Amino acid sequence: RWFTHFYVVSVLWNGFLVICLFRAEFLGESLPSWIQDIHHALGRDSQSRDTADSEHFSALLVLLLLWLHSCRRLAECLWTSVFSSGVIHIVQYCFGLGYYIAVGSTVLCQVPTNVRNGKKLSVQICWYHIIGVMMYIWASLHQHRCLAILANLRKSRSGKVVSLSHSVPFGDWFESVSCPHYFAELLIYVSMAITLGMHNVTWWCVVMYVLFNQALAAVLCHEFYQKNFSSYPKHRKAFIPLLF
């Protein structure tokens, strides 16, 4: 349940960045000076000013997708998920708060200097925008379904919470892997990499972090299921269907 704090921070911070970038893209306003100072400190002012408008729009679109993802996850934490009494380490908690601030700032750092200084740009929708958004919607729907399945294991048919114990989930992607919601998280970040045009090395580094982070969590959950449920389906993988 402490993850709720992460999504509150993400909704507020990344929502603010979306507004700032939207105003820069379509109203020709400059980004706040303190944001430009951060970009200057990170050496982002050396970017080419000749970047295609489609890449400018890509950053805005990915930032919007990231904000929508945080909104959905916050809503699920508040109204869908049923949490046990587990706790989180203070280091992990602080890292999580910083992560959702840093990941939105990472997207904003991909925006060229001319947008930051107030040059109004046009919107150019490309094929990779469409593919990325479609993949994002597909993965998000499956993640929500899997989280709802986990929550319903602890609820009665009337929706009342009747248990906080763990049970074996079935349905949707649970038929293939133990942690499909983690796999869906990876797909969501991959969809954003596609939306950025698939050549953004910085964002692929973010994807690699999500891959190893979610894979580790999935393996630990998979081992927990196998240890505590003797009849646990043996064909299920931990993280990626048929592979891992």
PDB file of C-alpha atoms in Angstrom, residues 98-216:
ATOM      1  CA  GLY A  98      12.805   9.603  -6.521  1.00  0.00           C
ATOM      2  CA  TYR A  99      12.285   7.212  -9.422  1.00  0.00           C
ATOM      3  CA  TYR A 100       8.927   8.609 -10.493  1.00  0.00           C
ATOM      4  CA  ILE A 101      10.318  12.134 -10.396  1.00  0.00           C
ATOM      5  CA  ALA A 102      13.415  11.131 -12.350  1.00  0.00           C
ATOM      6  CA  VAL A 103      11.629   9.082 -15.019  1.00  0.00           C
ATOM      7  CA  GLY A 104       9.374  11.981 -16.034  1.00  0.00           C
ATOM      8  CA  SER A 105      12.343  14.327 -16.043  1.00  0.00           C
ATOM      9  CA  THR A 106      14.158  11.830 -18.265  1.00  0.00           C
ATOM     10  CA  VAL A 107      11.413  12.142 -20.883  1.00  0.00           C
ATOM     11  CA  LEU A 108      11.481  15.934 -20.654  1.00  0.00           C
ATOM     12  CA  CYS A 109      15.239  15.928 -21.189  1.00  0.00           C
ATOM     13  CA  GLN A 110      14.642  14.451 -24.643  1.00  0.00           C
ATOM     14  CA  VAL A 111      12.931  17.678 -25.715  1.00  0.00           C
ATOM     15  CA  PRO A 112      15.167  19.841 -27.954  1.00  0.00           C
ATOM     16  CA  THR A 113      16.400  23.257 -26.916  1.00  0.00           C
ATOM     17  CA  ASN A 114      14.210  25.195 -29.346  1.00  0.00           C
ATOM     18  CA  VAL A 115      11.032  23.937 -27.641  1.00  0.00           C
ATOM     19  CA  ARG A 116      12.397  24.883 -24.223  1.00  0.00           C
ATOM     20  CA  ASN A 117      13.078  28.391 -25.468  1.00  0.00           C
ATOM     21  CA  GLY A 118       9.548  28.878 -26.739  1.00  0.00           C
ATOM     22  CA  LYS A 119       9.493  27.803 -30.379  1.00  0.00           C
ATOM     23  CA  LYS A 120       6.029  26.575 -31.298  1.00  0.00           C
ATOM     24  CA  LEU A 121       6.024  23.285 -33.198  1.00  0.00           C
ATOM     25  CA  SER A 122       3.553  21.313 -35.288  1.00  0.00           C
ATOM     26  CA  VAL A 123       2.308  17.814 -34.568  1.00  0.00           C
ATOM     27  CA  GLN A 124       3.501  14.986 -36.810  1.00  0.00           C
ATOM     28  CA  ILE A 125       1.946  11.610 -36.022  1.00  0.00           C
ATOM     29  CA  CYS A 126       4.099   8.697 -37.230  1.00  0.00           C
ATOM     30  CA  TRP A 127       3.515   4.976 -37.542  1.00  0.00           C
ATOM     31  CA  TYR A 128       5.516   4.231 -34.411  1.00  0.00           C
ATOM     32  CA  HIS A 129       3.256   6.535 -32.387  1.00  0.00           C
ATOM     33  CA  ILE A 130       0.232   4.442 -33.385  1.00  0.00           C
ATOM     34  CA  ILE A 131       1.956   1.110 -32.700  1.00  0.00           C
ATOM     35  CA  GLY A 132       3.327   2.330 -29.361  1.00  0.00           C
ATOM     36  CA  VAL A 133      -0.024   3.650 -28.142  1.00  0.00           C
ATOM     37  CA  MET A 134      -1.865   0.479 -29.225  1.00  0.00           C
ATOM     38  CA  MET A 135       0.676  -1.691 -27.407  1.00  0.00           C
ATOM     39  CA  TYR A 136       0.401   0.574 -24.359  1.00  0.00           C
ATOM     40  CA  ILE A 137      -3.401   0.193 -24.248  1.00  0.00           C
ATOM     41  CA  TRP A 138      -3.187  -3.586 -24.757  1.00  0.00           C
ATOM     42  CA  ALA A 139      -0.631  -4.073 -21.970  1.00  0.00           C
ATOM     43  CA  SER A 140      -2.464  -1.687 -19.619  1.00  0.00           C
ATOM     44  CA  LEU A 141      -5.765  -3.552 -20.041  1.00  0.00           C
ATOM     45  CA  HIS A 142      -4.126  -6.881 -19.237  1.00  0.00           C
ATOM     46  CA  GLN A 143      -2.302  -5.431 -16.244  1.00  0.00           C
ATOM     47  CA  HIS A 144      -5.573  -4.087 -14.851  1.00  0.00           C
ATOM     48  CA  ARG A 145      -7.326  -7.428 -15.390  1.00  0.00           C
ATOM     49  CA  CYS A 146      -4.540  -9.310 -13.608  1.00  0.00           C
ATOM     50  CA  LEU A 147      -4.551  -6.901 -10.674  1.00  0.00           C
ATOM     51  CA  ALA A 148      -8.333  -7.277 -10.437  1.00  0.00           C
ATOM     52  CA  ILE A 149      -7.940 -11.084 -10.397  1.00  0.00           C
ATOM     53  CA  LEU A 150      -5.464 -10.823  -7.499  1.00  0.00           C
ATOM     54  CA  ALA A 151      -7.793  -8.499  -5.597  1.00  0.00           C
ATOM     55  CA  ASN A 152     -10.816 -10.743  -6.132  1.00  0.00           C
ATOM     56  CA  LEU A 153      -8.976 -13.649  -4.500  1.00  0.00           C
ATOM     57  CA  ARG A 154      -9.415 -11.770  -1.225  1.00  0.00           C
ATOM     58  CA  LYS A 155     -13.011 -10.683  -1.774  1.00  0.00           C
ATOM     59  CA  SER A 156     -16.395 -12.343  -1.628  1.00  0.00           C
ATOM     60  CA  ARG A 157     -18.783 -12.245  -4.572  1.00  0.00           C
ATOM     61  CA  SER A 158     -20.344  -9.147  -3.054  1.00  0.00           C
ATOM     62  CA  GLY A 159     -16.962  -7.376  -3.153  1.00  0.00           C
ATOM     63  CA  LYS A 160     -16.309  -7.490   0.588  1.00  0.00           C
ATOM     64  CA  VAL A 161     -12.758  -8.277   1.719  1.00  0.00           C
ATOM     65  CA  VAL A 162     -12.848 -11.648   3.493  1.00  0.00           C
ATOM     66  CA  SER A 163      -9.151 -12.633   3.611  1.00  0.00           C
ATOM     67  CA  LEU A 164      -5.647 -11.214   3.385  1.00  0.00           C
ATOM     68  CA  SER A 165      -3.971 -14.561   2.736  1.00  0.00           C
ATOM     69  CA  HIS A 166      -2.346 -15.585  -0.550  1.00  0.00           C
ATOM     70  CA  SER A 167      -4.094 -17.871  -3.045  1.00  0.00           C
ATOM     71  CA  VAL A 168      -3.268 -19.227  -6.481  1.00  0.00           C
ATOM     72  CA  PRO A 169      -4.608 -16.918  -9.211  1.00  0.00           C
ATOM     73  CA  PHE A 170      -6.120 -18.185 -12.469  1.00  0.00           C
ATOM     74  CA  GLY A 171      -7.324 -16.466 -15.613  1.00  0.00           C
ATOM     75  CA  ASP A 172      -5.964 -14.075 -18.237  1.00  0.00           C
ATOM     76  CA  TRP A 173      -2.143 -14.142 -18.423  1.00  0.00           C
ATOM     77  CA  PHE A 174      -1.930 -15.996 -15.098  1.00  0.00           C
ATOM     78  CA  GLU A 175      -2.404 -19.172 -17.135  1.00  0.00           C
ATOM     79  CA  SER A 176       1.088 -18.637 -18.570  1.00  0.00           C
ATOM     80  CA  VAL A 177       3.113 -16.819 -15.916  1.00  0.00           C
ATOM     81  CA  SER A 178       3.058 -16.289 -12.171  1.00  0.00           C
ATOM     82  CA  CYS A 179       3.387 -12.502 -12.383  1.00  0.00           C
ATOM     83  CA  PRO A 180       1.712 -11.224 -15.562  1.00  0.00           C
ATOM     84  CA  HIS A 181       1.220  -7.774 -14.013  1.00  0.00           C
ATOM     85  CA  TYR A 182       5.026  -7.447 -13.875  1.00  0.00           C
ATOM     86  CA  PHE A 183       5.324  -8.622 -17.472  1.00  0.00           C
ATOM     87  CA  ALA A 184       2.674  -6.081 -18.482  1.00  0.00           C
ATOM     88  CA  GLU A 185       4.682  -3.352 -16.726  1.00  0.00           C
ATOM     89  CA  LEU A 186       7.664  -4.207 -18.902  1.00  0.00           C
ATOM     90  CA  LEU A 187       5.507  -4.121 -22.035  1.00  0.00           C
ATOM     91  CA  ILE A 188       4.177  -0.700 -21.056  1.00  0.00           C
ATOM     92  CA  TYR A 189       7.708   0.705 -20.882  1.00  0.00           C
ATOM     93  CA  VAL A 190       8.631  -1.020 -24.154  1.00  0.00           C
ATOM     94  CA  SER A 191       5.577   0.602 -25.754  1.00  0.00           C
ATOM     95  CA  MET A 192       6.903   3.988 -24.668  1.00  0.00           C
ATOM     96  CA  ALA A 193      10.275   3.157 -26.236  1.00  0.00           C
ATOM     97  CA  ILE A 194       8.453   2.396 -29.481  1.00  0.00           C
ATOM     98  CA  THR A 195       6.514   5.664 -29.183  1.00  0.00           C
ATOM     99  CA  LEU A 196       9.830   7.511 -28.917  1.00  0.00           C
ATOM    100  CA  GLY A 197      10.835   6.015 -32.257  1.00  0.00           C
ATOM    101  CA  MET A 198      12.722   2.953 -30.927  1.00  0.00           C
ATOM    102  CA  HIS A 199      16.110   4.678 -31.208  1.00  0.00           C
ATOM    103  CA  ASN A 200      16.197   6.548 -27.897  1.00  0.00           C
ATOM    104  CA  VAL A 201      19.095   4.961 -26.016  1.00  0.00           C
ATOM    105  CA  THR A 202      18.266   6.768 -22.771  1.00  0.00           C
ATOM    106  CA  TRP A 203      14.767   5.307 -22.615  1.00  0.00           C
ATOM    107  CA  TRP A 204      16.014   1.825 -23.477  1.00  0.00           C
ATOM    108  CA  CYS A 205      18.190   2.123 -20.358  1.00  0.00           C
ATOM    109  CA  VAL A 206      14.980   2.786 -18.411  1.00  0.00           C
ATOM    110  CA  VAL A 207      13.431  -0.293 -20.048  1.00  0.00           C
ATOM    111  CA  MET A 208      16.426  -2.412 -18.993  1.00  0.00           C
ATOM    112  CA  TYR A 209      16.049  -1.209 -15.415  1.00  0.00           C
ATOM    113  CA  VAL A 210      12.357  -2.158 -15.449  1.00  0.00           C
ATOM    114  CA  LEU A 211      13.224  -5.540 -16.979  1.00  0.00           C
ATOM    115  CA  PHE A 212      15.677  -6.533 -14.250  1.00  0.00           C
ATOM    116  CA  ASN A 213      13.594  -4.993 -11.456  1.00  0.00           C
ATOM    117  CA  GLN A 214      10.372  -6.736 -12.465  1.00  0.00           C
ATOM    118  CA  ALA A 215      12.137 -10.004 -13.332  1.00  0.00           C
ATOM    119  CA  LEU A 216      13.664 -10.202  -9.859  1.00  0.00           C
TER     120      LEU A 216
END
